[in-house]
Coordinates of C-alpha atoms and ligand atoms in Angstrom, one line a residue:
X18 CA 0.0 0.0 0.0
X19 CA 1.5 3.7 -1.1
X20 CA 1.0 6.2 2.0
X21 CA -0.1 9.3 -0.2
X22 CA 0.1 12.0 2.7
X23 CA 0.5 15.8 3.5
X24 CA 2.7 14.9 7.0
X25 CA 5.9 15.2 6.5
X26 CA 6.8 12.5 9.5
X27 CA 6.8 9.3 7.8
X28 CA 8.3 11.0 4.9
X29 CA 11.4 11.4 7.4
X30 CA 11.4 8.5 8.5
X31 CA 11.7 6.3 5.4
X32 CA 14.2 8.8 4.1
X33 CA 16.5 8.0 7.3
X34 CA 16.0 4.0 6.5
X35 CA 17.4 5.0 3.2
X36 CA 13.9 4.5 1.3
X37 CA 12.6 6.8 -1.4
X38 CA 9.9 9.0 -0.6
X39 CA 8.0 11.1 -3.9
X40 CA 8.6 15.0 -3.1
X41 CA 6.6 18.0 -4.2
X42 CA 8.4 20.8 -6.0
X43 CA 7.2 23.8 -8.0
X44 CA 8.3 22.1 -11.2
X45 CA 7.6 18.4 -11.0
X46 CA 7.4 15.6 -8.7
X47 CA 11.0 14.2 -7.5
X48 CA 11.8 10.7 -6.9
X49 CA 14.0 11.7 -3.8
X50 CA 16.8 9.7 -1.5
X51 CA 19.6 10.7 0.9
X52 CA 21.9 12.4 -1.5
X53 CA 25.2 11.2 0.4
X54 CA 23.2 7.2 0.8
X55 CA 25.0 5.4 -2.7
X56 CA 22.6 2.5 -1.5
X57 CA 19.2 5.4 -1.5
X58 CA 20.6 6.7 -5.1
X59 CA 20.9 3.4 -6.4
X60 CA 17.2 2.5 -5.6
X61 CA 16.3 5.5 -7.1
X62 CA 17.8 4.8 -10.6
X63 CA 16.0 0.6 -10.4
X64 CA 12.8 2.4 -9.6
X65 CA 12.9 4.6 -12.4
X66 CA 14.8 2.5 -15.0
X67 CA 17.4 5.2 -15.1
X68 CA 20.6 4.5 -16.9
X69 CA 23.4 5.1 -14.8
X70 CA 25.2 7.4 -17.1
X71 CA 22.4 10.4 -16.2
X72 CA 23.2 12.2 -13.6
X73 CA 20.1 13.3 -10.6
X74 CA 19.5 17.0 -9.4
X75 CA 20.7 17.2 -5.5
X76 CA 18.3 19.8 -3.6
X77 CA 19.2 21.4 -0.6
X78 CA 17.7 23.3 2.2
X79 CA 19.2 27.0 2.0
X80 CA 21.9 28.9 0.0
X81 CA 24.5 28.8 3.0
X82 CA 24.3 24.8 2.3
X83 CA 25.6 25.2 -1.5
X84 CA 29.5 24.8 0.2
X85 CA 28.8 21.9 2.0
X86 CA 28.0 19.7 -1.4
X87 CA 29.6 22.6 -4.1
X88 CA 33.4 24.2 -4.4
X89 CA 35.0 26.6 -6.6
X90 CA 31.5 28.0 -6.9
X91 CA 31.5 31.1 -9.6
X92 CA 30.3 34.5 -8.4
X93 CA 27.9 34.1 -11.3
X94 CA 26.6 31.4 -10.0
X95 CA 26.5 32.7 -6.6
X96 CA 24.5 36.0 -8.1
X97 CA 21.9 33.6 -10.0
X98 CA 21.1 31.6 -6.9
X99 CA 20.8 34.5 -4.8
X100 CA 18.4 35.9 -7.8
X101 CA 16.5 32.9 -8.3
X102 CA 16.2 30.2 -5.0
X103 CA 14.1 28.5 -3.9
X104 CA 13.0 28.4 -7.3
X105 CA 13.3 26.7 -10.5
X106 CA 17.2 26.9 -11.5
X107 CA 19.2 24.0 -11.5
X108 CA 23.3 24.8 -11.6
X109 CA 25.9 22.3 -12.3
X110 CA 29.1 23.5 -10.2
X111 CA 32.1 21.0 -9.4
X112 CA 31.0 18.7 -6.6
X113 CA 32.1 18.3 -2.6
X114 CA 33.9 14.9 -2.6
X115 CA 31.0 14.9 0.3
X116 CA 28.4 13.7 -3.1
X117 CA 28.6 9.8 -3.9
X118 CA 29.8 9.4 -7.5
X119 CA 26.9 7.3 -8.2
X120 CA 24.8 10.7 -7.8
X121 CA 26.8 12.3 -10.5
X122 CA 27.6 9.7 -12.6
X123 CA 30.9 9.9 -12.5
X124 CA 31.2 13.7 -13.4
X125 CA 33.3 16.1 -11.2
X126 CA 30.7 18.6 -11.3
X127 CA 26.9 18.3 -9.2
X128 CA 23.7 19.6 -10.3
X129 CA 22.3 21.7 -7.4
X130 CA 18.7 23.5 -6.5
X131 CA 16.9 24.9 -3.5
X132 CA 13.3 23.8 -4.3
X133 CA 10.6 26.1 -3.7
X134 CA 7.8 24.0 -2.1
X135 CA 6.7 24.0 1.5
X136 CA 6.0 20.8 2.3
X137 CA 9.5 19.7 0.7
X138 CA 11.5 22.9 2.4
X139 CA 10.0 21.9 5.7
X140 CA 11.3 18.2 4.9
X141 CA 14.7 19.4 4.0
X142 CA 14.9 21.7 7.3
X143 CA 14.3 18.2 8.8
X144 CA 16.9 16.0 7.4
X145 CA 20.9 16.0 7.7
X146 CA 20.9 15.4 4.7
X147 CA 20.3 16.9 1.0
X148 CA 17.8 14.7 -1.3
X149 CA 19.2 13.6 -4.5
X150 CA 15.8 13.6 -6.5
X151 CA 15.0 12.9 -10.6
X152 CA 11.5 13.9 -12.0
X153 CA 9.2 11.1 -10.5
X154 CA 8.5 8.9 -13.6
X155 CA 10.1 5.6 -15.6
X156 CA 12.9 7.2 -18.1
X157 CA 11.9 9.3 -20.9
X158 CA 8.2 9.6 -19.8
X159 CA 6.0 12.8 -19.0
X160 CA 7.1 13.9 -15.9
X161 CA 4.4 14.4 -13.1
X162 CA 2.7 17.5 -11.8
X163 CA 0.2 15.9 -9.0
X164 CA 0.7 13.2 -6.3
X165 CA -1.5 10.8 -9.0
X166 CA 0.9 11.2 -11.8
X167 CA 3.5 9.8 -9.3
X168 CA 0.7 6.8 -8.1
X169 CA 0.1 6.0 -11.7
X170 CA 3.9 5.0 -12.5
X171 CA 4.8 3.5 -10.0
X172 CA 1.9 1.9 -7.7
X173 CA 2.7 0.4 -4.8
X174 CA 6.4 -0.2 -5.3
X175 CA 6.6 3.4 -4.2
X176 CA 6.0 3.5 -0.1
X177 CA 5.4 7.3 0.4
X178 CA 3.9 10.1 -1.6
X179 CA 4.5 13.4 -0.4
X180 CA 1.3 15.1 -1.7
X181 CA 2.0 19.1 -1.9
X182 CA -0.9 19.3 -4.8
X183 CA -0.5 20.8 -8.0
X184 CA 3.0 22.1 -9.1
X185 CA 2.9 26.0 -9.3
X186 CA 5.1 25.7 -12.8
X187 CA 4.2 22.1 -13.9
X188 CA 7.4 22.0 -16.3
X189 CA 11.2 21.4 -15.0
X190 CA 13.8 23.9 -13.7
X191 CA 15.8 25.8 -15.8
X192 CA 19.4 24.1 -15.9
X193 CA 23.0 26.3 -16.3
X194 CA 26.6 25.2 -16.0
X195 CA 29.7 26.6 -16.3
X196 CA 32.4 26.2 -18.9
X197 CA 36.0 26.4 -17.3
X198 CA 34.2 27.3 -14.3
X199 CA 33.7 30.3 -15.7
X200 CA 31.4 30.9 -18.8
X201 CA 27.7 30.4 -18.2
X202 CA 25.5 27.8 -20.5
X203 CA 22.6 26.6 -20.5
X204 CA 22.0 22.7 -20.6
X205 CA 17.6 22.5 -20.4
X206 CA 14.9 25.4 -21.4
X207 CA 12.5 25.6 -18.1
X208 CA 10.7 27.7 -16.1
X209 CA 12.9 30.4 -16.2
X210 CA 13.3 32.0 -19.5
X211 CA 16.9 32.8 -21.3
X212 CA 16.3 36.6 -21.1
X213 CA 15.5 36.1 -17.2
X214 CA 18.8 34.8 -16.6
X215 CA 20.5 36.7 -19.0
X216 CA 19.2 39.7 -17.4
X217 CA 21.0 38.8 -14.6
X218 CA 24.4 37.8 -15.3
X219 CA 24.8 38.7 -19.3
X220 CA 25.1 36.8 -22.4
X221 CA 24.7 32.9 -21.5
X222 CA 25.8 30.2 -24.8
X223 CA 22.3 27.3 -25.8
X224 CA 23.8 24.0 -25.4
X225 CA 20.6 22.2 -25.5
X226 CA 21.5 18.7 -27.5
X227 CA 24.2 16.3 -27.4
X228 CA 22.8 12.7 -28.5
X229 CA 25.8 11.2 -28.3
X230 CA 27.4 12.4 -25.0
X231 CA 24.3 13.7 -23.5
X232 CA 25.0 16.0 -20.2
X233 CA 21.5 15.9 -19.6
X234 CA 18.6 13.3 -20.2
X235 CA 16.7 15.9 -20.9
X236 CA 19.0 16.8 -23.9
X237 CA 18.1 13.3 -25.4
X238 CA 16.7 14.0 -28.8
X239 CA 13.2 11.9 -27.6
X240 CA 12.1 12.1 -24.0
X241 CA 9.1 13.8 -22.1
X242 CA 7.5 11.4 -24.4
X243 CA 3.6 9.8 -24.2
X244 CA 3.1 6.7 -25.5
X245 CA 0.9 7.6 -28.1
X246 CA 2.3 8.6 -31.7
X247 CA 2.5 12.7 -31.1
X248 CA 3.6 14.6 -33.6
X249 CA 4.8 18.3 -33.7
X250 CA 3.5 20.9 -36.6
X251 CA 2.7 24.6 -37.3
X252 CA -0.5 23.9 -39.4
X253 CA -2.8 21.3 -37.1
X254 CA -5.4 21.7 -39.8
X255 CA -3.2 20.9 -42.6
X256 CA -1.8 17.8 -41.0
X257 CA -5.6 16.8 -39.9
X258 CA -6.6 16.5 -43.7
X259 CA -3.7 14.0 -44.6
X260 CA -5.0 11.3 -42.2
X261 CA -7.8 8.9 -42.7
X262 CA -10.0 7.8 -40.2
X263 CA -7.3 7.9 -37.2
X264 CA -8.2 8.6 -33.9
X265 CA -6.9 12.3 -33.1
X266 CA -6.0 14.2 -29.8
X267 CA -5.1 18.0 -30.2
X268 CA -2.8 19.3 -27.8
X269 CA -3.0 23.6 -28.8
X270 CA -2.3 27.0 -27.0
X271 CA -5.3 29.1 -27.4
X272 CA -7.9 28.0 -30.1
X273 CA -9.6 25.1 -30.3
X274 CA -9.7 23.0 -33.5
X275 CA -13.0 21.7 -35.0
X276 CA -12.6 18.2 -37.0
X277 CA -15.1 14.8 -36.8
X278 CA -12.4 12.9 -35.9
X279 CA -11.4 14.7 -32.9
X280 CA -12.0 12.8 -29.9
X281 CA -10.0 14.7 -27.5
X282 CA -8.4 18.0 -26.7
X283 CA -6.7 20.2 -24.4
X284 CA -6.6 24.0 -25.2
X285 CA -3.7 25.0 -22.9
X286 CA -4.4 28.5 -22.3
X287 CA -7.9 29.8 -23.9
X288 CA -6.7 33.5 -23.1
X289 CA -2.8 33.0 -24.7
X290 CA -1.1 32.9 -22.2
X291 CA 2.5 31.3 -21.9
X292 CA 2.7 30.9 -18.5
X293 CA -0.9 29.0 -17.6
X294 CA -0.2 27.2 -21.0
X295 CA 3.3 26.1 -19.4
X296 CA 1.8 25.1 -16.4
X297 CA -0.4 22.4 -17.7
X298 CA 1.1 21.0 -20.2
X299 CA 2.4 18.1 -18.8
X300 CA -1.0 17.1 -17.4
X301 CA -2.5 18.3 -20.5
X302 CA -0.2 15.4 -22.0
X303 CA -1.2 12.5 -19.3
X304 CA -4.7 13.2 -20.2
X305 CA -4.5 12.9 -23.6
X306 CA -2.0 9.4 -23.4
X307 CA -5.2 8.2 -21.2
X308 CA -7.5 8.4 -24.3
X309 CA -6.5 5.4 -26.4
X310 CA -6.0 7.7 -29.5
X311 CA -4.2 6.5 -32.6
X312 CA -1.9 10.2 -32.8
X313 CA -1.9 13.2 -30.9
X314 CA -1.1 16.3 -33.2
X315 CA 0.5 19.2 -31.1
X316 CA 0.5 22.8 -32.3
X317 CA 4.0 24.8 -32.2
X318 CA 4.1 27.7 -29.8
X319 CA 5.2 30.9 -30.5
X320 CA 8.8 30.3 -30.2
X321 CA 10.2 33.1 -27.7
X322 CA 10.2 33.0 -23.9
X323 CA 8.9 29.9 -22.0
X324 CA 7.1 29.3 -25.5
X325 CA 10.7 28.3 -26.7
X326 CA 10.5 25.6 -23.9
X327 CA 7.2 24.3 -24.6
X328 CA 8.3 23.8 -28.6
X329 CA 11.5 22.0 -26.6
X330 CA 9.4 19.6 -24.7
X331 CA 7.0 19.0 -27.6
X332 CA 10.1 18.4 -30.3
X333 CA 11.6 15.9 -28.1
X334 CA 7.8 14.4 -27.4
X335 CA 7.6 14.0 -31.0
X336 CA 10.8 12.2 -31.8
Ligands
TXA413 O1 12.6 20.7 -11.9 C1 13.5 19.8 -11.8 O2 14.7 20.0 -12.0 C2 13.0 18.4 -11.3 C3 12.6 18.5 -9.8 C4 12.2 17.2 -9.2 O3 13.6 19.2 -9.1 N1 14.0 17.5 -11.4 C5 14.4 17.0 -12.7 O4 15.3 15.9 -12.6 O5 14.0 17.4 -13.7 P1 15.7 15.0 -13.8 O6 16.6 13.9 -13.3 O7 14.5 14.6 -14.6 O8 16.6 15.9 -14.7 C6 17.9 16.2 -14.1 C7 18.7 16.8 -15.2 C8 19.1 15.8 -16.2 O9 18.9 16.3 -17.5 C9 20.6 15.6 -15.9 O10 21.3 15.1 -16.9 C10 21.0 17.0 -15.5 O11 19.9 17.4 -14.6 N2 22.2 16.9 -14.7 C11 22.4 16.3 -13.5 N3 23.7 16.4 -13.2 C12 24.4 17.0 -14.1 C13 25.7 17.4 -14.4 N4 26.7 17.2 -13.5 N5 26.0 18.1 -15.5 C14 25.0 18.4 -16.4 N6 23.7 18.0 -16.3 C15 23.4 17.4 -15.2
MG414 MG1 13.1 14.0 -15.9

């Protein structure tokens, strides 16, 4: 039986025992385990069918903890977390020999974020320990915005559900490393936009896909991916007319789309907006995979701001 709960006791206590608890963020459900427990990460990476070459996001309680698991830490990066946390950035610094290799693959650098979630904030002001944590689904699936997302995968070989509601953002954090320990990139479109960062610390360089050595998973040409056929294109009525008789979901930012052979949509945001559309389309996605449809057709955003990270997720959906 899965204990899907608010209290934040049991939680700690099956984190302690080395067990994986599911963890609310403001991006995504977490699959989280005691970052420094090589014996917690490695459950973490059977449950989610993770290959061991992809690295998990470590999240930690405050600022002042970023030494204890981070060194040689850039004073860019110092300005963006003191911009942006808790929140939805993600930065990969070199890593405290304190952080198991197994957590970081291997790498000499850590990916690091203070979350923004109450629930998990109070459970991290609890622990001794920072919670190594990937989104909360099997590999290369839609990651999960609600406590039933996180049920759904994984049933009752998951123990404890955290259940902090719906995430605020519903799509992952931003994520920016550091060539030479010095230049800023970015590795994953998120929550917060390129002109948001670059705002704050100047010109940052896209390094978004790598097949062959990917950094990050989410770099993997397919990924965020349904299991129904999805495909990607800038005229849904066009594409519509070259099918016959298929069953057809329409994932589309503001207007609906009129067709017989609809038989479900989800308008993301009637009133075109980028951020409410951002927010839900992950569980926009879990509906429509629910439906038993033969292809869902997805409508390209307009491609600046977080509409340049929904057209990321999509084009990756759609491989
Ligand atoms: O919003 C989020 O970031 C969510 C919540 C739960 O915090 N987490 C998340 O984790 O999206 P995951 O495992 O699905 O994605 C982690 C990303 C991967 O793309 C991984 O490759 C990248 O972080 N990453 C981890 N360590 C890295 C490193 N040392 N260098 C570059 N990328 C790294
Ligand atoms: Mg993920």
């Amino acid at each position: 039986m899965t204990l899907i709960t608010k209290n934040i006791h049991r939680a700690i206590e099956q984190l302690k025992r080395d067990e994986l608890v599911s963890i609310p963020t403001e991006t995504v459900y977490g699959l989280a385990g005691n970052a420094y427990s090589s014996m917690a990460i490695k459950k973490i990476f059977e449950l989610k069918q993770r290959p061991f070459h992809n690295p998990l996001i470590v999240h930690i309680k405050s600022i002042d903890y970023l030494n204890q698991v981070a060194s040689n830490i850039p004073p860019l990066a110092l300005k963006l977390a003191e911009n942006f946390w808790p929140g939805p950035l993600t930065l990969v610094l070199k890593k405290q020999s304190t952080i198991p290799e197994i957590v970081t693959s291997g790498k000499d650098t850590v990916a690091i974020r203070m979350p923004n979630h109450p629930l998990t904030l109070s459970l991290l002001q609890e622990l001794d320990f920072p919670l190594a944590a990937p989104s909360a689904n099997p590999f290369g699936s839609i990651s999960p915005t609600n406590a039933k997302h996180v049920f759904d995968y994984f049933g009752d070989e998951l123990e404890v559900i955290l259940d902090g509601g719906n995430c605020e953002h519903g799509i992952e954090s931003t994520i920016i490393g550091f060539e030479n320990d010095q230049y800023p990139i970015l590795y994953r479109y998120g929550t917060i936009t390129v002109s948001e960062i670059e705002d704050i610390i100047g010109k940052v360089k896209i390094s978004t896909s790598n097949n062959s050595d990917p950094i990050a998973p989410g770099m993997l040409s397919r990924h965020y991916a349904p299991q129904t056929k999805t495909i990607l294109t800038d005229n849904v009525y066009e594409f519509i007319e070259s099918l016959e008789n298929q069953k057809i979901g329409i994932l589309s930012f503001n207007n609906p789309v009129s067709h017989k052979n609809i038989l479900h949509q989800e308008v993301l945001s009637p009133s075109g907006n980028l951020y409410e559309a951002t927010k839900n389309l992950y569980a926009a996605m879990h509906r429509l995979d629910k439906n038993k449809l033969d292809i869902i057709i997805a409508e390209r955003f307009p491609d600046k701001g977080l509409g340049k990270t929904i057209n990321d997720k999509l084009e990756r959906a759609s491989k």
